[in-house]
CSV table of C-alpha atoms in Angstrom, one decimal:
chain,number,residue,atom,x,y,z
A,1,MET,CA,-0.8,7.5,-3.9
A,2,ASN,CA,-4.8,7.3,-4.8
A,3,TYR,CA,-4.7,6.6,-8.1
A,4,PRO,CA,-8.4,7.2,-9.3
A,5,ALA,CA,-10.0,4.7,-11.7
A,6,HIS,CA,-8.9,6.2,-15.1
A,7,ILE,CA,-8.6,2.9,-16.4
A,8,SER,CA,-9.1,1.5,-20.2
A,9,LEU,CA,-8.6,-1.2,-22.5
A,10,ARG,CA,-8.0,-1.1,-26.1
A,11,THR,CA,-7.0,-4.4,-27.6
A,12,ALA,CA,-8.1,-6.5,-31.0
A,13,PRO,CA,-11.8,-6.9,-31.7
A,14,GLY,CA,-13.9,-10.3,-30.5
A,15,SER,CA,-15.5,-12.4,-27.3
A,16,ALA,CA,-12.2,-12.4,-25.7
A,17,ALA,CA,-11.9,-8.5,-26.0
A,18,ARG,CA,-15.3,-8.5,-24.6
A,19,ARG,CA,-14.2,-10.4,-21.7
A,20,LEU,CA,-11.4,-8.6,-20.4
A,21,ARG,CA,-12.9,-5.5,-21.4
A,22,ARG,CA,-15.5,-6.3,-18.5
A,23,LEU,CA,-12.7,-7.8,-16.1
A,24,ALA,CA,-10.8,-4.3,-16.8
A,25,VAL,CA,-14.5,-2.8,-15.6
A,26,LEU,CA,-14.2,-5.0,-12.3
A,27,LEU,CA,-10.8,-4.7,-11.3
A,28,ALA,CA,-11.3,-0.5,-12.1
A,29,CYS,CA,-14.3,-0.7,-9.5
A,30,ALA,CA,-12.9,-3.1,-7.4
A,31,LEU,CA,-9.4,-1.9,-6.3
A,32,THR,CA,-9.9,1.9,-7.2
A,33,GLY,CA,-13.2,2.8,-6.9
A,34,ALA,CA,-13.2,3.8,-3.6
A,35,ALA,CA,-10.4,6.1,-3.7
A,36,ALA,CA,-11.9,7.9,-6.9
A,37,ALA,CA,-15.1,8.3,-4.8
A,38,SER,CA,-13.0,10.4,-1.9
A,39,ALA,CA,-10.9,12.2,-4.2
A,40,GLN,CA,-10.4,12.7,-7.7
A,41,THR,CA,-6.4,12.9,-7.6
A,42,ALA,CA,-4.2,10.7,-8.7
A,43,ASP,CA,-1.5,11.5,-5.0
A,44,ALA,CA,-1.7,10.8,-2.0
A,45,GLN,CA,-3.8,13.2,0.2
A,46,LEU,CA,-1.7,13.0,3.3
A,47,GLY,CA,-2.9,14.8,6.1
A,48,GLN,CA,-0.1,16.5,7.3
A,49,TYR,CA,0.8,17.7,3.5
A,50,TYR,CA,2.2,21.1,5.5
A,51,GLU,CA,5.0,19.1,6.5
A,52,ALA,CA,6.0,17.6,2.8
A,53,THR,CA,4.6,20.5,0.9
A,54,THR,CA,7.4,19.9,-2.1
A,55,LEU,CA,5.1,16.5,-2.6
A,56,TYR,CA,2.7,18.9,-4.0
A,57,ASN,CA,4.7,22.1,-5.2
A,58,ALA,CA,8.1,22.2,-6.6
A,59,GLY,CA,8.5,25.8,-6.0
A,60,ALA,CA,8.4,25.3,-2.4
A,61,THR,CA,12.2,23.4,-2.8
A,62,GLY,CA,14.7,25.3,-0.6
A,63,SER,CA,11.7,27.4,0.6
A,64,THR,CA,14.0,27.4,4.6
A,65,ASP,CA,17.3,27.5,5.3
A,66,PHE,CA,17.4,23.9,6.2
A,67,LEU,CA,18.1,20.8,4.5
A,68,ARG,CA,14.8,18.9,5.2
A,69,VAL,CA,13.3,15.0,5.0
A,70,ARG,CA,10.5,14.0,6.0
A,71,ALA,CA,9.5,10.2,5.4
A,72,GLY,CA,6.1,8.0,6.1
A,73,THR,CA,3.3,6.0,5.4
A,74,ARG,CA,-0.3,6.4,5.2
A,75,LEU,CA,-2.9,3.2,5.9
A,76,GLN,CA,-6.1,4.4,4.6
A,77,TRP,CA,-9.5,2.8,6.1
A,78,ILE,CA,-8.3,0.0,8.4
A,79,GLY,CA,-10.7,-2.9,8.6
A,80,ILE,CA,-11.7,-2.7,4.4
A,81,ASP,CA,-9.1,-5.4,2.5
A,82,ASN,CA,-7.2,-4.0,-0.4
A,83,ALA,CA,-8.1,-0.7,1.1
A,84,PRO,CA,-4.7,2.1,0.1
A,85,LYS,CA,-1.8,2.6,1.5
A,86,ASP,CA,0.7,4.8,0.6
A,87,PHE,CA,4.7,5.5,1.5
A,88,PHE,CA,6.6,8.7,0.6
A,89,LEU,CA,9.9,10.0,1.0
A,90,VAL,CA,10.6,13.7,0.3
A,91,GLY,CA,14.0,15.4,0.8
A,92,ASP,CA,14.8,19.5,0.0
A,93,MET,CA,17.2,21.7,0.3
A,94,PRO,CA,18.4,25.6,-0.5
A,95,PHE,CA,21.8,26.2,-2.3
A,96,GLN,CA,23.7,29.5,-4.0
A,97,ILE,CA,25.7,30.1,-7.2
A,98,GLY,CA,27.2,33.2,-6.5
A,99,LYS,CA,24.1,35.4,-5.3
A,100,LYS,CA,21.7,33.5,-6.9
A,101,ARG,CA,19.3,31.9,-4.3
A,102,LEU,CA,17.6,27.8,-5.9
A,103,GLY,CA,16.1,25.0,-4.4
A,104,VAL,CA,16.5,21.4,-4.7
A,105,GLY,CA,14.9,18.3,-4.0
A,106,ALA,CA,13.5,14.7,-4.6
A,107,VAL,CA,10.1,12.7,-4.5
A,108,VAL,CA,9.6,8.9,-3.8
A,109,GLY,CA,6.3,7.7,-3.5
A,110,SER,CA,4.9,4.3,-3.6
A,111,ASP,CA,1.2,2.8,-2.8
A,112,SER,CA,-0.4,-0.5,-3.3
A,113,ARG,CA,-4.3,-0.9,-4.4
A,114,GLY,CA,-5.1,-4.8,-4.5
A,115,LEU,CA,-3.2,-6.1,-7.3
A,116,PHE,CA,-1.8,-3.4,-8.7
A,117,SER,CA,1.1,-1.6,-7.2
A,118,ASN,CA,2.6,2.2,-8.1
A,119,LEU,CA,5.9,3.8,-7.8
A,120,ASP,CA,6.7,7.7,-8.4
A,121,VAL,CA,10.0,9.2,-8.1
A,122,SER,CA,10.5,12.9,-9.2
A,123,LEU,CA,13.5,15.5,-8.9
A,124,GLN,CA,13.1,18.8,-8.6
A,125,ALA,CA,14.1,22.3,-9.0
A,126,SER,CA,13.1,25.9,-8.0
A,127,TYR,CA,14.6,29.6,-8.7
A,128,LYS,CA,14.2,32.4,-6.6
A,129,ILE,CA,13.4,36.1,-6.9
A,130,LYS,CA,12.8,38.5,-3.4
A,131,LEU,CA,9.4,40.1,-4.3
A,132,PHE,CA,7.2,42.3,-1.8
A,133,LYS,CA,9.6,41.7,0.9
A,134,GLY,CA,9.8,38.3,0.5
A,135,THR,CA,10.4,35.6,-2.2
A,136,LEU,CA,8.8,34.0,-5.0
A,137,SER,CA,9.8,30.8,-6.1
A,138,VAL,CA,9.3,29.2,-9.6
A,139,GLY,CA,10.2,25.3,-10.0
A,140,VAL,CA,9.6,22.4,-12.0
A,141,GLN,CA,10.0,18.8,-11.6
A,142,GLY,CA,10.7,15.9,-13.7
A,143,SER,CA,9.1,12.2,-12.5
A,144,TYR,CA,9.3,8.5,-13.7
A,145,PHE,CA,5.9,6.4,-12.9
A,146,ASN,CA,6.0,2.8,-12.9
A,147,GLN,CA,3.0,0.4,-12.2
A,148,LYS,CA,2.5,-3.5,-12.1
A,149,PHE,CA,-0.6,-5.2,-12.3
A,150,LYS,CA,0.4,-9.3,-10.1
A,151,GLY,CA,-2.1,-10.7,-12.6
A,152,SER,CA,-0.1,-14.0,-11.3
A,153,ASP,CA,-2.8,-13.9,-8.2
A,154,VAL,CA,-6.1,-13.4,-10.1
A,155,VAL,CA,-8.7,-16.6,-9.4
A,156,LEU,CA,-11.2,-17.0,-11.6
A,157,PRO,CA,-14.1,-19.5,-9.9
A,158,ASP,CA,-15.4,-22.1,-12.5
A,159,ASP,CA,-18.7,-22.1,-11.0
A,160,ASP,CA,-19.3,-18.3,-12.0
A,161,ASP,CA,-21.6,-17.6,-14.8
A,162,PHE,CA,-20.3,-14.0,-15.9
A,163,HIS,CA,-16.6,-15.8,-16.2
A,164,GLU,CA,-14.9,-18.6,-17.3
A,165,GLY,CA,-12.0,-19.8,-15.1
A,166,THR,CA,-10.0,-21.0,-17.9
A,167,ASP,CA,-10.5,-17.8,-20.3
A,168,GLU,CA,-7.5,-17.0,-22.3
A,169,ALA,CA,-8.2,-13.4,-22.6
A,170,ILE,CA,-7.5,-12.5,-18.7
A,171,PRO,CA,-3.8,-11.8,-17.5
A,172,THR,CA,-2.6,-14.3,-15.5
A,173,GLN,CA,0.8,-13.4,-15.9
A,174,ASP,CA,2.2,-10.1,-13.8
A,175,VAL,CA,2.7,-7.1,-15.8
A,176,THR,CA,4.0,-3.7,-16.0
A,177,GLY,CA,4.4,-0.2,-17.4
A,178,SER,CA,5.7,2.9,-17.2
A,179,ALA,CA,5.6,6.8,-18.5
A,180,PHE,CA,7.2,9.7,-18.0
A,181,ASP,CA,5.7,13.1,-16.5
A,182,LEU,CA,6.4,16.5,-15.5
A,183,GLY,CA,5.0,18.8,-12.9
A,184,ALA,CA,5.3,22.9,-11.8
A,185,GLY,CA,4.7,25.6,-9.1
A,186,ILE,CA,5.2,28.7,-7.9
A,187,TRP,CA,5.8,29.2,-4.3
A,188,TYR,CA,5.8,32.5,-2.2
A,189,THR,CA,7.4,33.1,1.7
A,190,ARG,CA,7.0,35.7,3.7
A,191,GLY,CA,7.8,35.9,7.0
A,192,LYS,CA,5.9,33.1,8.6
A,193,TRP,CA,3.3,33.0,5.6
A,194,TRP,CA,3.8,30.6,2.8
A,195,GLY,CA,1.4,29.6,0.0
A,196,GLY,CA,1.6,28.7,-3.8
A,197,ILE,CA,-0.3,26.7,-6.7
A,198,GLY,CA,1.3,23.7,-8.2
A,199,GLY,CA,0.1,21.4,-11.4
A,200,LEU,CA,1.1,17.9,-11.1
A,201,HIS,CA,1.0,15.3,-14.3
A,202,LEU,CA,0.9,18.3,-16.7
A,203,LEU,CA,1.6,16.0,-19.1
A,204,GLN,CA,-1.4,13.7,-18.2
A,205,PRO,CA,0.6,10.5,-19.9
A,206,SER,CA,-1.0,7.2,-20.1
A,207,VAL,CA,0.6,3.6,-18.7
A,208,LYS,CA,0.2,0.6,-21.0
A,209,LEU,CA,0.6,-2.3,-19.5
A,210,LYS,CA,0.5,-4.9,-22.4
A,211,VAL,CA,-0.7,-8.1,-22.4
A,212,GLU,CA,0.6,-10.9,-25.0
A,213,THR,CA,-2.0,-13.5,-26.4
A,214,ALA,CA,-0.3,-16.6,-26.9
A,215,SER,CA,0.8,-16.0,-30.7
A,216,GLY,CA,2.4,-12.9,-29.0
A,217,SER,CA,4.8,-12.1,-31.9
A,218,ASP,CA,2.0,-9.7,-34.0
A,219,ALA,CA,1.2,-6.4,-33.1
A,220,GLU,CA,-2.5,-6.9,-33.4
A,221,GLU,CA,-2.5,-9.9,-30.7
A,222,LEU,CA,-1.6,-7.4,-28.4
A,223,GLU,CA,-3.9,-6.5,-25.6
A,224,TYR,CA,-3.7,-3.5,-22.3
A,225,PHE,CA,-4.8,-2.0,-20.0
A,226,GLU,CA,-3.9,1.9,-20.1
A,227,THR,CA,-3.8,4.1,-17.2
A,228,GLU,CA,-4.3,7.4,-17.3
A,229,LEU,CA,-2.5,9.9,-14.3
A,230,THR,CA,-5.0,13.0,-14.4
A,231,ARG,CA,-3.7,16.6,-14.5
A,232,THR,CA,-4.2,18.1,-10.8
A,233,LEU,CA,-4.0,21.6,-9.6
A,234,TYR,CA,-2.9,22.1,-5.9
A,235,LEU,CA,-3.7,25.4,-4.3
A,236,MET,CA,-2.1,25.3,-0.3
A,237,GLY,CA,-1.1,28.1,2.2
A,238,GLY,CA,-0.7,29.0,5.8
A,239,GLY,CA,1.2,30.4,8.4
A,240,ASN,CA,2.4,31.1,12.3
A,241,ILE,CA,0.8,33.6,14.8
A,242,ARG,CA,2.3,33.8,17.8
A,243,LEU,CA,-0.2,34.9,20.4
A,244,ASN,CA,1.8,37.9,22.6
A,245,ASN,CA,3.3,36.9,25.9
A,246,THR,CA,2.8,33.0,25.7
A,247,LEU,CA,4.8,30.6,24.1
A,248,PHE,CA,1.6,29.6,21.7
A,249,GLU,CA,1.6,29.9,18.0
A,250,LEU,CA,-1.5,29.5,15.9
A,251,GLU,CA,-1.0,27.4,12.7
A,252,PRO,CA,-3.8,27.5,10.5
A,253,SER,CA,-3.4,25.9,6.9
A,254,LEU,CA,-5.5,24.8,4.0
A,255,MET,CA,-5.2,22.4,0.7
A,256,LEU,CA,-7.5,22.0,-2.3
A,257,ALA,CA,-6.9,20.2,-5.2
A,258,TYR,CA,-8.5,20.4,-8.5
A,259,ASP,CA,-8.2,18.0,-11.7
A,260,PHE,CA,-10.8,20.0,-13.8
A,261,THR,CA,-13.6,17.6,-13.0
A,262,ASP,CA,-13.7,17.4,-8.9
A,263,PHE,CA,-12.2,18.9,-6.4
A,264,THR,CA,-10.9,18.2,-2.8
A,265,GLY,CA,-10.2,19.9,0.3
A,266,GLN,CA,-9.2,20.2,3.9
A,267,ALA,CA,-8.1,22.9,6.2
A,268,ASP,CA,-6.5,22.5,10.1
A,269,LEU,CA,-6.1,24.5,13.0
A,270,ARG,CA,-3.2,23.3,14.9
A,271,VAL,CA,-1.8,24.8,18.4
A,272,ARG,CA,2.3,24.7,19.0
A,273,TYR,CA,3.6,25.2,22.4
A,274,ASN,CA,7.3,26.3,23.0
A,275,ASN,CA,8.7,25.2,19.6
A,276,PHE,CA,8.3,21.5,20.5
A,277,LEU,CA,4.8,20.0,21.1
A,278,THR,CA,2.1,20.7,18.6
A,279,VAL,CA,-1.8,19.1,18.4
A,280,GLY,CA,-4.5,20.3,16.4
A,281,VAL,CA,-7.9,19.3,14.6
A,282,GLY,CA,-8.8,19.1,10.5
A,283,TYR,CA,-11.3,18.4,8.3
A,284,ARG,CA,-11.7,16.9,5.2
A,285,TYR,CA,-14.3,18.0,2.7
A,286,ASP,CA,-17.3,15.7,3.0
A,287,SER,CA,-15.1,13.3,3.9
A,288,ALA,CA,-13.2,12.8,7.5
A,289,ILE,CA,-12.4,14.9,10.5
A,290,LYS,CA,-8.8,14.9,11.7
A,291,ALA,CA,-7.0,14.8,15.2
A,292,GLU,CA,-3.3,15.7,14.8
A,293,LEU,CA,-0.3,15.5,16.9
A,294,GLY,CA,3.3,16.5,16.6
A,295,ALA,CA,6.6,16.6,18.2
A,296,GLU,CA,10.3,18.2,17.4
A,297,TYR,CA,13.5,18.3,19.5
A,298,ARG,CA,16.9,18.9,18.3
A,299,ASN,CA,15.9,19.1,14.4
A,300,PHE,CA,14.1,15.5,14.3
A,301,TYR,CA,10.3,15.3,13.5
A,302,LEU,CA,7.6,13.2,14.6
A,303,GLY,CA,3.9,13.4,13.4
A,304,TYR,CA,0.4,11.6,13.7
A,305,VAL,CA,-2.4,11.9,11.9
A,306,TYR,CA,-5.9,10.2,12.8
A,307,GLU,CA,-9.1,10.8,10.5
A,308,TYR,CA,-12.5,9.2,11.1
A,309,PRO,CA,-14.6,9.1,8.1
A,310,LEU,CA,-17.7,10.8,7.9
A,311,ASN,CA,-19.5,9.1,5.1
A,312,ALA,CA,-20.6,5.5,5.0
A,313,ILE,CA,-17.1,4.0,5.0
A,314,ALA,CA,-17.5,4.3,8.8
A,315,LYS,CA,-19.5,1.5,8.9
A,316,ALA,CA,-16.3,-0.6,7.5
A,317,SER,CA,-13.6,1.2,8.5
A,318,SER,CA,-12.6,2.5,12.2
A,319,GLY,CA,-10.5,5.2,10.5
A,320,THR,CA,-7.3,6.3,8.6
A,321,HIS,CA,-3.5,6.4,10.2
A,322,GLU,CA,-0.7,8.4,8.8
A,323,ILE,CA,2.7,8.7,10.7
A,324,MET,CA,5.8,10.8,9.5
A,325,ALA,CA,9.1,11.4,10.8
A,326,GLY,CA,11.9,14.0,9.7
A,327,TYR,CA,15.0,15.5,10.0
A,328,ARG,CA,16.4,19.1,9.6
A,329,LEU,CA,19.8,20.4,9.5
A,330,LYS,CA,20.7,24.2,8.9
A,331,ILE,CA,22.4,25.3,5.9
A,332,ASP,CA,24.8,28.6,6.6
A,333,PHE,CA,25.7,30.5,3.4
A,334,SER,CA,27.3,33.3,5.4
A,335,LYS,CA,30.9,34.5,3.8
A,336,LYS,CA,32.8,33.5,7.1
A,337,ASN,CA,31.6,30.0,6.9
A,338,ARG,CA,32.9,29.4,3.2
A,339,ASN,CA,36.3,27.1,3.2
A,340,ARG,CA,36.8,27.3,6.4
A,341,HIS,CA,38.4,24.3,8.4
A,342,ARG,CA,38.9,23.4,11.8
A,343,SER,CA,41.4,21.2,13.1
A,344,ILE,CA,40.6,17.2,13.7
A,345,ARG,CA,42.4,17.7,17.3
A,346,LEU,CA,39.0,20.5,18.4
A,347,MET,CA,36.2,18.5,15.8
């Protein structure tokens, strides 16, 4: 996921602290500055967000009659060293308690940014009510976020006038930190149209990566990096427009993200043929153009997106590749199927 360069340092005063502060700034710029330039958010900006809506909005869980699972990877800016790499797994399903319709879901995301690696695990739940001939869903999620920094791979040249190759203030051990987070969202569906607004990192938590000095026993001798996850809002919408007397459907969609400082967004228009093959194009605001391809067969899904950068990154990268696969299973809530059993001989 695209974690921006919100990294600061708190430590005991002294020359060692100043050197470590400079190192923290350099690491932040080198490892995450490119991601921050493209999107000031703390999450992967998937090109196929319309297939993984629960990644951004807990209210979208259980919005269909299917158990849905989606997994994939996003390889950003191929050709650039230490470019972001994201992996994700999302799943959700509806269920009923009496006459009440609810939804549950789970999200697992991991990524690497140079010497940093991150893991985000979330559990989601939503409650649904009928409203204006559609369904309004309110969802919440709790998240566990873990970050690691591989200090054992830090190498400083001895002939560098800025750094000392044997600087004890520079962490040479692997360090890790974690934090708890919350998210929430509302989601509305009516017919073939859907949309909603979700908030992630509502607690705006800080993750402290502690570095022990030689003494290690005194709290005053602890130094640490601090990474802050930015509170972000996501607005999404889309739908299906069937073309009369044809097997074609138009599928427009939009996603906007705002972290109370900057925003990013993307818009897409896809054409679906016979509920099987989908092709489309898209535009990522001030960043890239997209070519999209997807296919569905017997509840299986496979999708691919290629993004070509429109900024200076194009001089160093051939573009971004994203692939996603998934499966869905129909869940029948009709009374006639409750407590129904079939003979083993007929199964």
